mmCIF file of C-alpha atoms in Angstrom:
data_model
loop_
_atom_site.group_PDB
_atom_site.id
_atom_site.type_symbol
_atom_site.label_atom_id
_atom_site.label_comp_id
_atom_site.label_asym_id
_atom_site.label_seq_id
_atom_site.Cartn_x
_atom_site.Cartn_y
_atom_site.Cartn_z
ATOM 1 C CA LYS A 1 -21.332 104.817 -69.112
ATOM 2 C CA ALA A 2 -19.006 107.647 -70.096
ATOM 3 C CA PHE A 3 -19.675 109.391 -66.765
ATOM 4 C CA GLU A 4 -18.877 106.191 -64.852
ATOM 5 C CA ALA A 5 -15.732 105.608 -66.912
ATOM 6 C CA LYS A 6 -14.579 109.167 -66.210
ATOM 7 C CA ALA A 7 -15.166 108.703 -62.480
ATOM 8 C CA ALA A 8 -13.333 105.352 -62.498
ATOM 9 C CA ILE A 9 -10.346 106.899 -64.275
ATOM 10 C CA ALA A 10 -10.291 109.794 -61.809
ATOM 11 C CA ALA A 11 -10.240 107.193 -59.018
ATOM 12 C CA GLY A 12 -7.170 105.536 -60.587
ATOM 13 C CA ALA A 13 -8.529 102.882 -62.965
ATOM 14 C CA GLN A 14 -5.844 101.672 -65.375
ATOM 15 C CA GLU A 15 -8.326 99.984 -67.773
ATOM 16 C CA ILE A 16 -12.041 100.333 -68.422
ATOM 17 C CA ASP A 17 -14.516 97.596 -69.347
ATOM 18 C CA MET A 18 -17.906 98.428 -70.829
ATOM 19 C CA VAL A 19 -20.745 96.208 -72.023
ATOM 20 C CA ILE A 20 -22.433 97.077 -75.291
ATOM 21 C CA ASN A 21 -26.152 97.818 -75.270
ATOM 22 C CA VAL A 22 -27.290 94.427 -76.544
ATOM 23 C CA GLY A 23 -30.911 95.584 -76.804
ATOM 24 C CA TRP A 24 -29.953 98.407 -79.147
ATOM 25 C CA LEU A 25 -27.844 96.068 -81.263
ATOM 26 C CA LYS A 26 -30.619 93.487 -81.544
ATOM 27 C CA SER A 27 -33.053 96.294 -82.440
ATOM 28 C CA GLY A 28 -30.793 97.411 -85.285
ATOM 29 C CA LEU A 29 -29.780 100.681 -83.613
ATOM 30 C CA LEU A 30 -26.191 100.404 -84.833
ATOM 31 C CA ASP A 31 -25.488 104.147 -84.780
ATOM 32 C CA GLU A 32 -26.558 104.303 -81.137
ATOM 33 C CA VAL A 33 -24.368 101.319 -80.220
ATOM 34 C CA LYS A 34 -21.379 102.920 -81.939
ATOM 35 C CA ALA A 35 -22.047 106.315 -80.311
ATOM 36 C CA ASP A 36 -22.234 104.652 -76.882
ATOM 37 C CA ILE A 37 -18.844 102.994 -77.419
ATOM 38 C CA ALA A 38 -17.390 106.215 -78.886
ATOM 39 C CA ALA A 39 -18.466 108.253 -75.848
ATOM 40 C CA VAL A 40 -16.650 105.912 -73.470
ATOM 41 C CA ARG A 41 -13.656 105.670 -75.801
ATOM 42 C CA GLU A 42 -13.354 109.472 -75.837
ATOM 43 C CA VAL A 43 -13.333 109.647 -72.043
ATOM 44 C CA CYS A 44 -10.718 106.876 -71.846
ATOM 45 C CA ALA A 45 -8.173 108.685 -74.047
ATOM 46 C CA ALA A 46 -4.935 106.740 -73.365
ATOM 47 C CA ILE A 47 -6.594 104.368 -70.847
ATOM 48 C CA PRO A 48 -7.266 100.996 -72.544
ATOM 49 C CA LEU A 49 -10.955 100.304 -73.208
ATOM 50 C CA LYS A 50 -12.298 96.746 -73.353
ATOM 51 C CA VAL A 51 -15.699 96.411 -75.020
ATOM 52 C CA ILE A 52 -17.692 93.387 -73.829
ATOM 53 C CA LEU A 53 -19.965 91.921 -76.479
ATOM 54 C CA GLU A 54 -21.829 89.133 -74.603
ATOM 55 C CA THR A 55 -21.222 86.928 -77.646
ATOM 56 C CA CYS A 56 -23.521 84.215 -76.299
ATOM 57 C CA LEU A 57 -26.463 86.526 -77.030
ATOM 58 C CA LEU A 58 -25.345 87.563 -80.531
ATOM 59 C CA SER A 59 -25.335 86.145 -84.038
ATOM 60 C CA ASP A 60 -22.050 85.883 -85.898
ATOM 61 C CA ALA A 61 -23.106 88.868 -88.033
ATOM 62 C CA GLN A 62 -23.719 90.966 -84.910
ATOM 63 C CA ILE A 63 -20.340 89.955 -83.456
ATOM 64 C CA VAL A 64 -18.680 91.116 -86.674
ATOM 65 C CA GLN A 65 -20.635 94.392 -86.657
ATOM 66 C CA VAL A 66 -19.547 95.291 -83.130
ATOM 67 C CA CYS A 67 -15.944 94.198 -83.737
ATOM 68 C CA GLU A 68 -15.823 96.415 -86.836
ATOM 69 C CA MET A 69 -17.142 99.357 -84.806
ATOM 70 C CA CYS A 70 -14.522 98.758 -82.127
ATOM 71 C CA ARG A 71 -11.752 98.517 -84.711
ATOM 72 C CA GLU A 72 -12.888 101.817 -86.280
ATOM 73 C CA LEU A 73 -12.986 103.470 -82.842
ATOM 74 C CA ASP A 74 -9.535 102.131 -81.925
ATOM 75 C CA VAL A 75 -10.526 100.428 -78.697
ATOM 76 C CA ALA A 76 -7.868 98.278 -77.022
ATOM 77 C CA PHE A 77 -9.815 95.007 -76.668
ATOM 78 C CA VAL A 78 -12.983 93.251 -77.633
ATOM 79 C CA LYS A 79 -14.110 90.814 -74.933
ATOM 80 C CA THR A 80 -16.434 87.833 -75.221
ATOM 81 C CA SER A 81 -18.504 88.179 -72.081
ATOM 82 C CA THR A 82 -18.952 89.307 -68.530
ATOM 83 C CA GLY A 83 -19.331 85.690 -67.428
ATOM 84 C CA PHE A 84 -22.743 86.471 -65.946
ATOM 85 C CA SER A 85 -24.994 85.883 -68.969
ATOM 86 C CA THR A 86 -26.163 82.632 -70.556
ATOM 87 C CA GLY A 87 -22.702 81.528 -71.670
ATOM 88 C CA GLY A 88 -19.063 82.467 -71.774
ATOM 89 C CA ALA A 89 -16.265 82.392 -74.297
ATOM 90 C CA ARG A 90 -16.583 80.000 -77.212
ATOM 91 C CA GLU A 91 -13.673 79.113 -79.449
ATOM 92 C CA GLU A 92 -15.531 79.953 -82.667
ATOM 93 C CA HIS A 93 -16.477 83.393 -81.337
ATOM 94 C CA VAL A 94 -12.892 84.187 -80.311
ATOM 95 C CA LYS A 95 -11.707 83.132 -83.785
ATOM 96 C CA LEU A 96 -14.360 85.298 -85.473
ATOM 97 C CA MET A 97 -13.452 88.271 -83.278
ATOM 98 C CA ARG A 98 -9.734 87.875 -84.059
ATOM 99 C CA GLU A 99 -10.410 87.569 -87.807
ATOM 100 C CA THR A 100 -12.531 90.734 -87.689
ATOM 101 C CA VAL A 101 -10.311 93.004 -85.589
ATOM 102 C CA GLY A 102 -6.976 91.861 -87.025
ATOM 103 C CA SER A 103 -3.708 91.562 -85.189
ATOM 104 C CA GLU A 104 -3.482 95.094 -83.777
ATOM 105 C CA MET A 105 -6.325 94.827 -81.238
ATOM 106 C CA GLY A 106 -6.598 92.604 -78.216
ATOM 107 C CA VAL A 107 -9.183 89.848 -77.901
ATOM 108 C CA LYS A 108 -10.114 88.713 -74.396
ATOM 109 C CA ALA A 109 -11.770 85.339 -73.879
ATOM 110 C CA SER A 110 -13.745 85.605 -70.671
ATOM 111 C CA GLY A 111 -16.292 83.351 -69.043
ATOM 112 C CA ALA A 112 -16.319 79.524 -69.115
ATOM 113 C CA VAL A 113 -12.508 79.240 -69.324
ATOM 114 C CA ARG A 114 -12.015 76.851 -66.434
ATOM 115 C CA ASP A 115 -9.277 74.449 -67.491
ATOM 116 C CA ARG A 116 -5.984 74.328 -69.345
ATOM 117 C CA ALA A 117 -7.376 72.709 -72.501
ATOM 118 C CA THR A 118 -9.970 75.454 -72.900
ATOM 119 C CA ALA A 119 -7.402 78.199 -72.230
ATOM 120 C CA GLU A 120 -5.111 76.719 -74.880
ATOM 121 C CA LYS A 121 -8.001 76.561 -77.388
ATOM 122 C CA MET A 122 -8.819 80.226 -76.740
ATOM 123 C CA ILE A 123 -5.197 81.277 -77.207
ATOM 124 C CA LYS A 124 -4.955 79.230 -80.404
ATOM 125 C CA ALA A 125 -8.200 80.842 -81.646
ATOM 126 C CA GLY A 126 -6.671 84.288 -81.179
ATOM 127 C CA ALA A 127 -7.193 85.402 -77.577
ATOM 128 C CA THR A 128 -4.494 87.709 -76.224
ATOM 129 C CA ARG A 129 -5.959 87.626 -72.714
ATOM 130 C CA ILE A 130 -7.872 85.094 -70.700
ATOM 131 C CA GLY A 131 -10.374 86.179 -68.060
ATOM 132 C CA THR A 132 -10.975 83.393 -65.572
ATOM 133 C CA SER A 133 -11.747 82.609 -61.973
ATOM 134 C CA SER A 134 -9.898 79.310 -62.385
ATOM 135 C CA GLY A 135 -6.307 80.494 -62.846
ATOM 136 C CA VAL A 136 -4.881 78.040 -60.323
ATOM 137 C CA ALA A 137 -6.733 75.113 -61.927
ATOM 138 C CA ILE A 138 -5.531 76.157 -65.397
ATOM 139 C CA VAL A 139 -1.927 76.346 -64.290
ATOM 140 C CA SER A 140 -1.891 73.330 -61.982
ATOM 141 C CA GLY A 141 -4.239 71.030 -63.873
ATOM 142 C CA ALA A 142 -6.429 70.677 -60.769
ATOM 143 C CA GLN A 143 -10.191 70.699 -60.950
ATOM 144 C CA PRO A 144 -11.567 74.249 -60.713
ATOM 145 C CA ALA A 145 -13.433 75.091 -57.531
ATOM 146 C CA ALA A 146 -17.203 75.041 -57.734
ATOM 147 C CA GLY A 147 -18.942 78.398 -57.982
ATOM 148 C CA ARG A 148 -17.424 81.726 -58.847
ATOM 149 C CA GLY A 149 -13.975 82.708 -57.676
ATOM 150 C CA SER A 150 -11.994 85.874 -58.066
ATOM 151 C CA ALA A 151 -11.507 86.690 -61.730
ATOM 152 C CA VAL A 152 -7.954 86.818 -62.999
ATOM 153 C CA ALA A 153 -7.129 88.490 -66.327
ATOM 154 C CA LEU A 154 -3.974 87.060 -67.798
ATOM 155 C CA PRO A 155 -2.086 88.800 -70.606
ATOM 156 C CA LEU A 156 -1.116 86.303 -73.304
ATOM 157 C CA HIS A 157 2.596 86.263 -72.444
ATOM 158 C CA LEU A 158 1.783 85.560 -68.786
ATOM 159 C CA ALA A 159 -0.766 82.877 -69.636
ATOM 160 C CA GLN A 160 1.801 81.142 -71.847
ATOM 161 C CA LEU A 161 4.462 81.431 -69.144
ATOM 162 C CA LEU A 162 2.123 79.971 -66.535
ATOM 163 C CA LEU A 163 1.269 77.078 -68.833
ATOM 164 C CA GLU A 164 5.004 76.410 -69.294
ATOM 165 C CA VAL A 165 5.491 76.521 -65.504
ATOM 166 C CA ALA A 166 2.623 74.059 -65.129
ATOM 167 C CA ASP A 167 4.443 71.704 -67.531
ATOM 168 C CA LEU A 168 7.563 71.898 -65.351
ATOM 169 C CA VAL A 169 5.608 71.237 -62.180
ATOM 170 C CA ALA A 170 3.884 68.264 -63.789
ATOM 171 C CA GLU A 171 7.169 66.350 -63.860
ATOM 172 C CA PRO A 172 7.262 63.751 -61.018
ATOM 173 C CA GLY A 173 9.089 64.952 -57.932
ATOM 174 C CA ARG A 174 9.507 68.466 -59.317
ATOM 175 C CA GLU A 175 9.037 71.488 -57.034
ATOM 176 C CA LEU A 176 9.314 75.146 -57.937
ATOM 177 C CA GLU A 177 9.555 78.225 -55.803
ATOM 178 C CA LEU A 178 8.409 81.476 -57.388
ATOM 179 C CA GLN A 179 8.570 84.925 -55.959
ATOM 180 C CA VAL A 180 5.566 87.015 -56.966
ATOM 181 C CA GLY A 181 6.054 90.512 -55.626
ATOM 182 C CA ARG A 182 6.597 90.060 -51.892
ATOM 183 C CA ARG A 183 4.984 86.620 -51.840
ATOM 184 C CA LEU A 184 6.778 83.337 -52.142
ATOM 185 C CA VAL A 185 4.784 80.651 -53.948
ATOM 186 C CA HIS A 186 5.661 76.958 -53.734
ATOM 187 C CA LEU A 187 4.502 74.736 -56.598
ATOM 188 C CA ARG A 188 4.636 70.940 -56.375
#
């Protein structure tokens, strides 16, 4: 993992995501799990590291253990899931992660965040980022498209801004025009 992180950084990566070794954690090999995270963290240096827990596979005690390791190793974010396992972000897991890491670290709720109500619950529970393939549905209130889309990671301030924009657009007869980089986006 450290080798891959180093190669990704050399290729221009601005952030690194890694998944913990769930098998080691479930086998009680806590020192090995921590060393694995530490090796990637060392390679990252100033590049933010997000550690993915796959919370759907873990007990609350295991979530706390990994979050404590990440806090001790000064990683940038703990993240609920890849979105490819048996479940995604759950409100109670995000809350537990936030309580464990404190206010200095980021918490990313990722996987199963497909609508505005769920995004708001995750933010209220302590998420500072939302990872979703349903960004348009969250902002517009539309039904998310079936299947997997392109994942969009939203920093908290942007997620809150987009939710406020969605409130404005929800007013009858209201249209907004936003410039995003070189693109002009019309919202109705």
